[in-house]
Amino acid sequence: DRAALLRLTPLLGTRAVRAGFWRRHERLLTTEDEPFAAYAALLLADRVACLPHPAYEDRRLRPESLPPLTPAERYALVDRYEALLGLTAGRPAVHGVLYDLMIRDCLHTFARAGMPDDVAREFFHRASVTARRHRPDGHRQPAGLEGMRRSLLEEGAYGKYRALRSA
């Protein structure tokens, strides 16, 4: 397992897969959720090769230029990681890296998305439940403020997290 590959930007345009692989996993790979499909392709692959240079340039509108996301679209981030973490059974290194990516992405989304309070509270709750359910055995939080933020998410301490952010 090359768990570090999960830290690459999850774009389908950076993945080339064999036709047989696609047919075997078509149900998971044909989704509107591009990051899910890109991560799933890595998690399901028996072999992975990387090019030494960029092969794809992603040109998208900045998030500020797009219409705001619906609550369901926000919650889909947590659902994505819930499904992806299910693909890591028996692969503790991969599970640990994906778990850290989930926590990072959820905290980043929560902190920067400008969600209404009821949506933010529900997002935090869902992320917390998923974090507790999938926390790797022996997982240690980083030191300092980042470790505190992660611990508060795992505890489901929404009020404490908000207080920490406003301090």
Coordinates of C-alpha atoms in Angstrom, one line a residue:
D1 CA 0.0 0.0 0.0
R2 CA 1.2 3.5 -0.9
A3 CA -0.9 5.5 1.6
A4 CA 0.9 8.7 0.7
L5 CA -0.7 8.6 -2.8
L6 CA -4.0 9.5 -1.1
R7 CA -2.5 13.0 -0.4
L8 CA -2.5 13.7 -4.2
T9 CA -5.3 16.0 -5.4
P10 CA -8.3 13.7 -6.1
L11 CA -9.0 14.5 -9.7
L12 CA -10.2 11.9 -12.2
G13 CA -8.3 13.6 -14.9
T14 CA -5.1 12.5 -13.2
R15 CA -6.1 8.8 -13.3
A16 CA -5.8 6.4 -16.1
V17 CA -7.4 3.0 -15.4
R18 CA -7.5 -0.3 -17.4
A19 CA -10.8 -1.2 -19.0
G20 CA -11.1 -4.4 -16.9
F21 CA -10.6 -2.4 -13.7
W22 CA -13.3 0.0 -14.8
R23 CA -15.8 -2.7 -15.5
R24 CA -15.1 -4.5 -12.2
H25 CA -15.6 -1.3 -10.2
E26 CA -17.9 0.7 -12.5
R27 CA -20.6 1.1 -9.7
L28 CA -18.2 3.0 -7.5
L29 CA -16.3 4.9 -10.2
T30 CA -19.4 6.3 -12.0
T31 CA -20.5 9.1 -9.7
E32 CA -20.9 12.8 -9.8
D33 CA -18.6 13.0 -6.8
E34 CA -15.2 13.2 -8.6
P35 CA -13.1 13.2 -5.4
F36 CA -14.9 10.0 -4.2
A37 CA -14.3 8.3 -7.6
A38 CA -10.6 9.4 -7.6
Y39 CA -10.0 8.1 -4.1
A40 CA -11.9 4.9 -4.7
A41 CA -9.8 4.2 -7.8
L42 CA -6.6 4.5 -5.7
L43 CA -8.1 2.4 -2.9
L44 CA -9.3 -0.4 -5.2
A45 CA -6.2 -0.6 -7.4
D46 CA -3.8 -3.5 -7.2
R47 CA -1.1 -1.4 -8.9
V48 CA -0.4 2.3 -9.3
A49 CA 2.1 4.1 -11.5
C50 CA 2.9 7.8 -11.3
L51 CA 4.2 10.1 -14.0
P52 CA 7.2 12.4 -13.2
H53 CA 5.4 15.4 -14.6
P54 CA 1.9 16.9 -14.7
A55 CA -0.4 15.3 -17.2
Y56 CA -3.5 17.3 -16.5
E57 CA -4.2 20.9 -15.8
D58 CA -7.4 21.6 -13.9
R59 CA -9.0 25.0 -14.7
R60 CA -12.1 25.6 -12.7
L61 CA -13.9 28.6 -11.4
R62 CA -12.9 29.6 -7.9
P63 CA -15.4 28.6 -5.2
E64 CA -16.2 32.2 -4.6
S65 CA -17.5 32.4 -8.2
L66 CA -19.9 29.5 -7.8
P67 CA -23.4 29.5 -6.3
P68 CA -23.5 28.5 -2.6
L69 CA -23.7 24.8 -1.8
T70 CA -26.9 23.4 -0.4
P71 CA -26.8 21.7 3.1
A72 CA -27.1 18.3 1.4
E73 CA -24.0 19.1 -0.7
R74 CA -22.1 20.1 2.4
Y75 CA -23.1 16.9 4.2
A76 CA -22.0 14.9 1.2
L77 CA -18.3 15.5 2.2
V78 CA -18.8 13.5 5.3
D79 CA -20.8 10.8 3.5
R80 CA -17.9 10.5 0.9
Y81 CA -15.4 9.8 3.6
E82 CA -17.7 7.4 5.4
A83 CA -17.9 5.3 2.2
L84 CA -14.2 5.6 1.4
L85 CA -13.1 4.6 4.8
G86 CA -15.2 1.4 4.4
L87 CA -12.9 0.5 1.5
T88 CA -9.8 0.5 3.7
A89 CA -10.6 -2.6 5.8
G90 CA -7.4 -4.5 6.7
R91 CA -5.1 -1.7 5.5
P92 CA -4.3 0.3 8.6
A93 CA -1.7 2.7 6.9
V94 CA -4.2 3.6 4.2
H95 CA -7.0 4.0 6.7
G96 CA -4.9 6.3 8.9
V97 CA -3.9 8.6 6.0
L98 CA -7.5 8.7 4.7
Y99 CA -8.8 9.4 8.3
D100 CA -6.4 12.3 8.6
L101 CA -7.5 13.7 5.2
M102 CA -11.1 13.4 6.3
I103 CA -10.5 15.3 9.6
R104 CA -8.5 18.0 7.7
D105 CA -11.2 18.4 5.0
C106 CA -14.1 18.5 7.5
L107 CA -12.4 21.1 9.7
H108 CA -11.4 23.2 6.7
T109 CA -14.9 23.1 5.3
F110 CA -16.5 23.9 8.7
A111 CA -14.1 26.8 9.3
R112 CA -14.3 28.4 5.9
A113 CA -17.6 27.6 4.4
G114 CA -19.7 30.3 6.1
M115 CA -22.6 27.9 6.8
P116 CA -25.7 29.0 8.6
D117 CA -25.6 27.9 12.3
D118 CA -28.1 25.0 11.9
V119 CA -26.2 23.6 8.9
A120 CA -22.9 24.1 10.6
R121 CA -24.1 22.3 13.8
E122 CA -25.4 19.4 11.8
F123 CA -22.2 19.2 9.6
F124 CA -20.1 19.2 12.8
H125 CA -22.3 16.5 14.3
R126 CA -22.1 14.2 11.3
A127 CA -18.3 14.8 11.0
S128 CA -17.9 14.0 14.7
V129 CA -19.9 10.7 14.5
T130 CA -17.9 9.6 11.4
A131 CA -14.6 10.6 13.1
R132 CA -15.4 8.5 16.2
R133 CA -16.6 5.5 14.2
H134 CA -13.5 5.4 12.0
R135 CA -10.8 6.6 14.4
P136 CA -7.8 4.3 13.9
D137 CA -6.6 2.3 16.9
G138 CA -3.7 4.1 18.6
H139 CA -4.3 7.2 16.6
R140 CA -2.6 10.3 18.2
Q141 CA -3.6 13.9 17.6
P142 CA -0.9 16.4 16.6
A143 CA 0.3 18.7 19.2
G144 CA -0.9 22.3 19.7
L145 CA -4.0 24.1 18.4
E146 CA -4.5 21.6 15.5
G147 CA -4.6 18.7 18.0
M148 CA -7.2 20.6 20.1
R149 CA -9.3 21.3 17.0
R150 CA -9.3 17.6 16.0
S151 CA -10.0 16.4 19.5
L152 CA -13.0 18.8 19.8
L153 CA -14.4 17.5 16.5
E154 CA -14.0 13.9 17.7
E155 CA -15.8 14.7 20.9
G156 CA -18.6 16.4 19.1
A157 CA -17.9 19.5 21.2
Y158 CA -19.5 22.1 18.8
G159 CA -19.8 24.9 21.4
K160 CA -16.3 24.5 22.6
Y161 CA -15.0 24.4 19.0
R162 CA -16.9 27.6 18.2
A163 CA -15.5 29.2 21.4
L164 CA -12.0 28.2 20.5
R165 CA -12.3 29.7 17.0
S166 CA -13.6 33.0 18.3
A167 CA -10.9 33.2 21.0

